[in-house]
Short mmCIF file of C-alpha atoms in Angstrom, two decimals:
data_model
loop_
_atom_site.label_atom_id
_atom_site.label_comp_id
_atom_site.label_asym_id
_atom_site.label_seq_id
_atom_site.Cartn_x
_atom_site.Cartn_y
_atom_site.Cartn_z
CA ASP A 1 0.00 0.00 0.00
CA THR A 2 1.68 3.19 -1.25
CA GLY A 3 -0.73 5.53 0.51
CA VAL A 4 -1.93 7.30 -2.66
CA SER A 5 -5.67 6.75 -3.05
CA GLN A 6 -7.60 7.01 -6.28
CA ASP A 7 -11.33 6.90 -6.90
CA PRO A 8 -13.10 5.38 -8.71
CA ARG A 9 -10.98 2.39 -9.59
CA HIS A 10 -13.05 1.64 -12.65
CA LYS A 11 -15.32 3.80 -14.78
CA ILE A 12 -17.25 2.86 -17.90
CA THR A 13 -18.79 5.77 -19.72
CA LYS A 14 -20.45 6.51 -23.02
CA ARG A 15 -18.65 8.57 -25.60
CA GLY A 16 -19.38 12.26 -25.11
CA GLN A 17 -19.95 12.06 -21.36
CA ASN A 18 -17.79 13.80 -18.78
CA VAL A 19 -15.85 11.89 -16.14
CA THR A 20 -13.96 12.97 -13.06
CA PHE A 21 -11.27 11.11 -11.14
CA ARG A 22 -10.09 11.94 -7.65
CA CYS A 23 -6.65 11.47 -6.11
CA ASP A 24 -5.65 11.75 -2.46
CA PRO A 25 -1.86 11.85 -2.18
CA ILE A 26 0.24 10.75 0.77
CA SER A 27 -0.53 13.33 3.44
CA GLU A 28 2.87 14.98 3.83
CA HIS A 29 3.54 15.14 0.08
CA ASN A 30 3.09 18.50 -1.56
CA ARG A 31 3.93 17.36 -5.08
CA LEU A 32 1.25 15.59 -7.09
CA TYR A 33 1.44 14.13 -10.59
CA TRP A 34 -1.01 12.62 -13.08
CA TYR A 35 0.05 10.01 -15.61
CA ARG A 36 -1.85 8.04 -18.25
CA GLN A 37 -1.14 4.46 -19.23
CA THR A 38 -2.58 2.52 -22.16
CA LEU A 39 -2.38 -1.26 -22.52
CA GLY A 40 1.11 -2.53 -23.21
CA GLN A 41 2.73 0.86 -22.71
CA GLY A 42 4.51 2.60 -19.89
CA PRO A 43 2.86 5.54 -18.11
CA GLU A 44 3.04 8.97 -19.76
CA PHE A 45 3.28 12.22 -17.83
CA LEU A 46 0.21 14.47 -17.98
CA THR A 47 0.57 17.19 -15.39
CA TYR A 48 2.20 18.26 -12.12
CA PHE A 49 1.07 20.26 -9.08
CA GLN A 50 3.11 21.80 -6.33
CA ASN A 51 0.64 22.52 -3.57
CA GLU A 52 -2.34 24.05 -5.41
CA ALA A 53 -0.37 25.41 -8.36
CA GLN A 54 -0.39 23.49 -11.64
CA LEU A 55 3.16 24.09 -12.83
CA GLU A 56 3.60 21.73 -15.76
CA LYS A 57 1.28 20.29 -18.41
CA SER A 58 2.02 17.82 -21.16
CA ARG A 59 0.88 18.35 -24.73
CA LEU A 60 -1.06 15.12 -24.18
CA LEU A 61 -3.42 17.12 -21.97
CA SER A 62 -5.86 18.46 -24.54
CA ASP A 63 -8.42 21.19 -23.88
CA ARG A 64 -10.93 18.51 -22.88
CA PHE A 65 -8.78 17.64 -19.87
CA SER A 66 -8.62 19.76 -16.75
CA ALA A 67 -6.92 19.06 -13.46
CA GLU A 68 -7.26 20.91 -10.19
CA ARG A 69 -5.86 20.75 -6.71
CA PRO A 70 -7.93 23.40 -4.95
CA LYS A 71 -6.47 23.32 -1.46
CA GLY A 72 -3.17 21.69 -2.17
CA SER A 73 -4.40 18.34 -0.87
CA PHE A 74 -6.56 16.12 -3.09
CA SER A 75 -6.68 16.55 -6.85
CA THR A 76 -9.28 15.93 -9.53
CA LEU A 77 -8.81 15.13 -13.19
CA GLU A 78 -11.83 15.81 -15.38
CA ILE A 79 -12.25 14.69 -18.96
CA GLN A 80 -15.01 16.39 -20.90
CA ARG A 81 -16.72 14.96 -24.00
CA THR A 82 -14.90 11.66 -23.65
CA GLU A 83 -13.64 9.87 -26.75
CA GLN A 84 -12.78 6.22 -27.21
CA GLY A 85 -9.12 7.18 -27.39
CA ASP A 86 -9.34 8.37 -23.79
CA SER A 87 -9.71 4.77 -22.62
CA ALA A 88 -6.70 4.18 -20.39
CA MET A 89 -5.62 3.93 -16.79
CA TYR A 90 -5.10 7.28 -15.11
CA LEU A 91 -2.44 7.14 -12.44
CA CYS A 92 -1.86 9.64 -9.69
CA ALA A 93 1.47 9.94 -7.91
CA SER A 94 2.95 12.06 -5.17
CA SER A 95 6.33 12.92 -3.70
CA GLN A 96 7.85 15.04 -0.98
CA VAL A 97 9.48 18.41 -1.30
CA TRP A 98 12.75 18.26 -3.17
CA THR A 99 15.41 18.49 -0.51
CA GLY A 100 18.55 18.36 -2.57
CA ALA A 101 20.06 17.71 -5.93
CA SER A 102 19.12 14.07 -5.91
CA GLY A 103 15.35 13.95 -6.19
CA ASN A 104 12.83 11.87 -4.31
CA THR A 105 10.92 8.65 -4.69
CA ILE A 106 7.62 9.10 -6.49
CA TYR A 107 4.78 6.93 -5.18
CA PHE A 108 1.88 5.86 -7.34
CA GLY A 109 -1.71 4.96 -6.58
CA GLU A 110 -3.62 1.97 -7.92
CA GLY A 111 -4.96 3.93 -10.85
CA SER A 112 -8.40 4.63 -12.25
CA TRP A 113 -9.39 2.59 -15.28
CA LEU A 114 -11.49 4.43 -17.85
CA THR A 115 -13.36 2.63 -20.59
CA VAL A 116 -15.20 4.78 -23.11
CA VAL A 117 -17.82 2.86 -25.12
CA SER B 1 12.59 11.25 -27.47
CA GLN B 2 13.68 10.83 -23.87
CA GLN B 3 11.92 7.51 -23.53
CA GLY B 4 13.86 4.65 -22.06
CA GLU B 5 13.76 1.21 -23.58
CA GLU B 6 13.62 -2.03 -21.65
CA ASP B 7 15.11 -5.24 -22.90
CA PRO B 8 13.85 -7.89 -23.22
CA GLN B 9 10.19 -7.00 -23.73
CA ALA B 10 9.21 -10.36 -22.26
CA LEU B 11 11.10 -12.85 -20.12
CA SER B 12 9.98 -16.26 -18.90
CA ILE B 13 12.08 -18.23 -16.41
CA GLN B 14 11.75 -21.02 -13.88
CA GLU B 15 11.19 -20.29 -10.23
CA GLY B 16 14.48 -20.02 -8.40
CA GLU B 17 16.40 -18.69 -11.40
CA ASN B 18 17.72 -15.16 -11.63
CA ALA B 19 16.06 -12.59 -13.88
CA THR B 20 17.92 -9.71 -15.48
CA MET B 21 16.22 -6.79 -17.19
CA ASN B 22 17.99 -3.95 -18.95
CA CYS B 23 17.07 -0.36 -19.57
CA SER B 24 18.65 2.15 -21.93
CA TYR B 25 17.95 5.85 -22.17
CA LYS B 26 18.95 8.69 -24.42
CA THR B 27 19.79 11.83 -22.48
CA SER B 28 21.48 12.73 -19.21
CA ILE B 29 19.41 12.02 -16.13
CA ASN B 30 19.28 12.94 -12.47
CA ASN B 31 18.15 9.56 -11.19
CA LEU B 32 16.63 6.34 -12.43
CA GLN B 33 13.80 4.54 -10.69
CA TRP B 34 12.54 0.98 -11.13
CA TYR B 35 8.90 0.06 -10.64
CA ARG B 36 6.87 -3.15 -10.64
CA GLN B 37 3.33 -3.39 -11.90
CA ASN B 38 1.07 -6.36 -11.40
CA SER B 39 -1.61 -6.82 -14.04
CA GLY B 40 -4.26 -4.13 -13.78
CA ARG B 41 -2.69 -2.56 -10.71
CA GLY B 42 -0.71 0.56 -9.93
CA LEU B 43 3.06 0.91 -9.87
CA VAL B 44 5.07 -0.20 -6.88
CA HIS B 45 8.37 1.57 -6.33
CA LEU B 46 11.36 -0.78 -6.10
CA ILE B 47 14.59 1.21 -6.14
CA LEU B 48 15.84 4.72 -6.87
CA ILE B 49 19.45 4.94 -8.02
CA ARG B 50 21.08 8.34 -8.22
CA SER B 51 23.18 9.41 -11.18
CA ASN B 52 26.34 9.35 -9.05
CA GLU B 53 25.72 5.78 -7.85
CA ARG B 54 26.78 2.67 -9.70
CA GLU B 55 25.04 -0.11 -7.81
CA LYS B 56 22.28 -0.48 -5.28
CA HIS B 57 20.77 -3.45 -3.46
CA SER B 58 17.42 -4.05 -1.84
CA GLY B 59 16.67 -7.56 -0.65
CA ARG B 60 16.74 -9.83 -3.71
CA LEU B 61 17.03 -6.85 -6.05
CA ARG B 62 20.24 -5.44 -7.45
CA VAL B 63 20.28 -2.40 -9.71
CA THR B 64 23.27 -1.09 -11.61
CA LEU B 65 23.67 2.18 -13.45
CA ASP B 66 26.22 3.01 -16.13
CA THR B 67 25.82 6.65 -17.08
CA SER B 68 28.57 6.43 -19.71
CA LYS B 69 26.52 3.83 -21.57
CA LYS B 70 23.20 5.36 -20.55
CA SER B 71 21.98 2.03 -19.27
CA SER B 72 20.72 0.33 -16.14
CA SER B 73 19.95 -3.22 -15.18
CA LEU B 74 17.67 -4.83 -12.63
CA LEU B 75 18.59 -8.25 -11.31
CA ILE B 76 16.09 -10.30 -9.31
CA THR B 77 17.76 -13.25 -7.62
CA ALA B 78 16.10 -16.50 -6.60
CA SER B 79 12.88 -15.58 -8.39
CA ARG B 80 9.48 -16.50 -7.01
CA ALA B 81 6.08 -16.89 -8.64
CA ALA B 82 5.01 -13.67 -6.92
CA ASP B 83 7.65 -11.77 -8.92
CA THR B 84 5.53 -12.25 -12.04
CA ALA B 85 4.76 -8.71 -13.16
CA SER B 86 5.81 -5.98 -15.56
CA TYR B 87 8.93 -4.07 -14.62
CA PHE B 88 9.53 -0.50 -15.73
CA CYS B 89 12.53 1.72 -15.54
CA ALA B 90 11.80 5.41 -15.34
CA THR B 91 14.35 8.08 -16.05
CA ASP B 92 14.02 11.02 -13.79
CA TYR B 93 14.29 14.60 -15.01
CA PHE B 94 13.81 17.83 -13.13
CA ILE B 95 11.12 19.97 -14.74
CA ILE B 96 10.38 22.98 -12.63
CA GLN B 97 11.15 24.06 -9.06
CA GLY B 98 12.80 20.73 -8.36
CA ALA B 99 9.82 18.62 -9.35
CA GLN B 100 10.57 15.44 -11.21
CA LYS B 101 9.14 14.08 -14.42
CA LEU B 102 9.43 10.34 -14.91
CA VAL B 103 9.78 9.03 -18.45
CA PHE B 104 8.92 5.35 -18.71
CA GLY B 105 9.81 2.71 -21.22
CA GLN B 106 7.39 0.01 -22.37
CA GLY B 107 8.47 -2.36 -19.63
CA THR B 108 9.61 -5.96 -19.38
CA ARG B 109 6.91 -8.55 -18.81
CA LEU B 110 8.40 -11.13 -16.44
CA THR B 111 6.79 -14.53 -15.98
CA ILE B 112 8.04 -16.92 -13.31
CA ASN B 113 7.04 -20.51 -13.96
CA PRO B 114 6.59 -22.72 -10.91
#
């Protein structure tokens, strides 16, 4: 158990519907990341928060995707007007404040599976 | 592309044997992290090796890093059926204000046969 919680674990939705995923990071971690993973591939970086500020976004994050972290604790990832190509596992991860030049371990949650039909 | 590549893509061995997986990457890194992923589950962190380290151990795991060759290897000794999973290396880059971006390869699918 890594301590990062994601909800829901599975979501099946019809094309065109909106979906929202929630992530609760490890409590003392102020850095939060979203990744996307499709079958047979490694995870791909989507976006990064430090506290409540969204500081980095991938080009993979189209205008239909929006992520928030309103109070610097939990985060939500919303996908509007879902498309079949959005079917994937959405992974949340968190880490502690960078304390030196060496970086920190990044811990992942169990992921939220999205199937768009 | 900064993406790392794991080799082999799939590996099947008998229980008790050692398993070695390799990872190559293209640009300079800060650290390299190895993760395990059971089917349909999230990623479990195994080891972080820093760019100034050459070898690191954790239980039955041994990771090496050769920055001159831009490669890393993960050795699992005395494999067990429970080690069956996909293994990913992730190269670790700083993006902004010290935050890290992990770039994953496609992984090695390891199967341990009882």
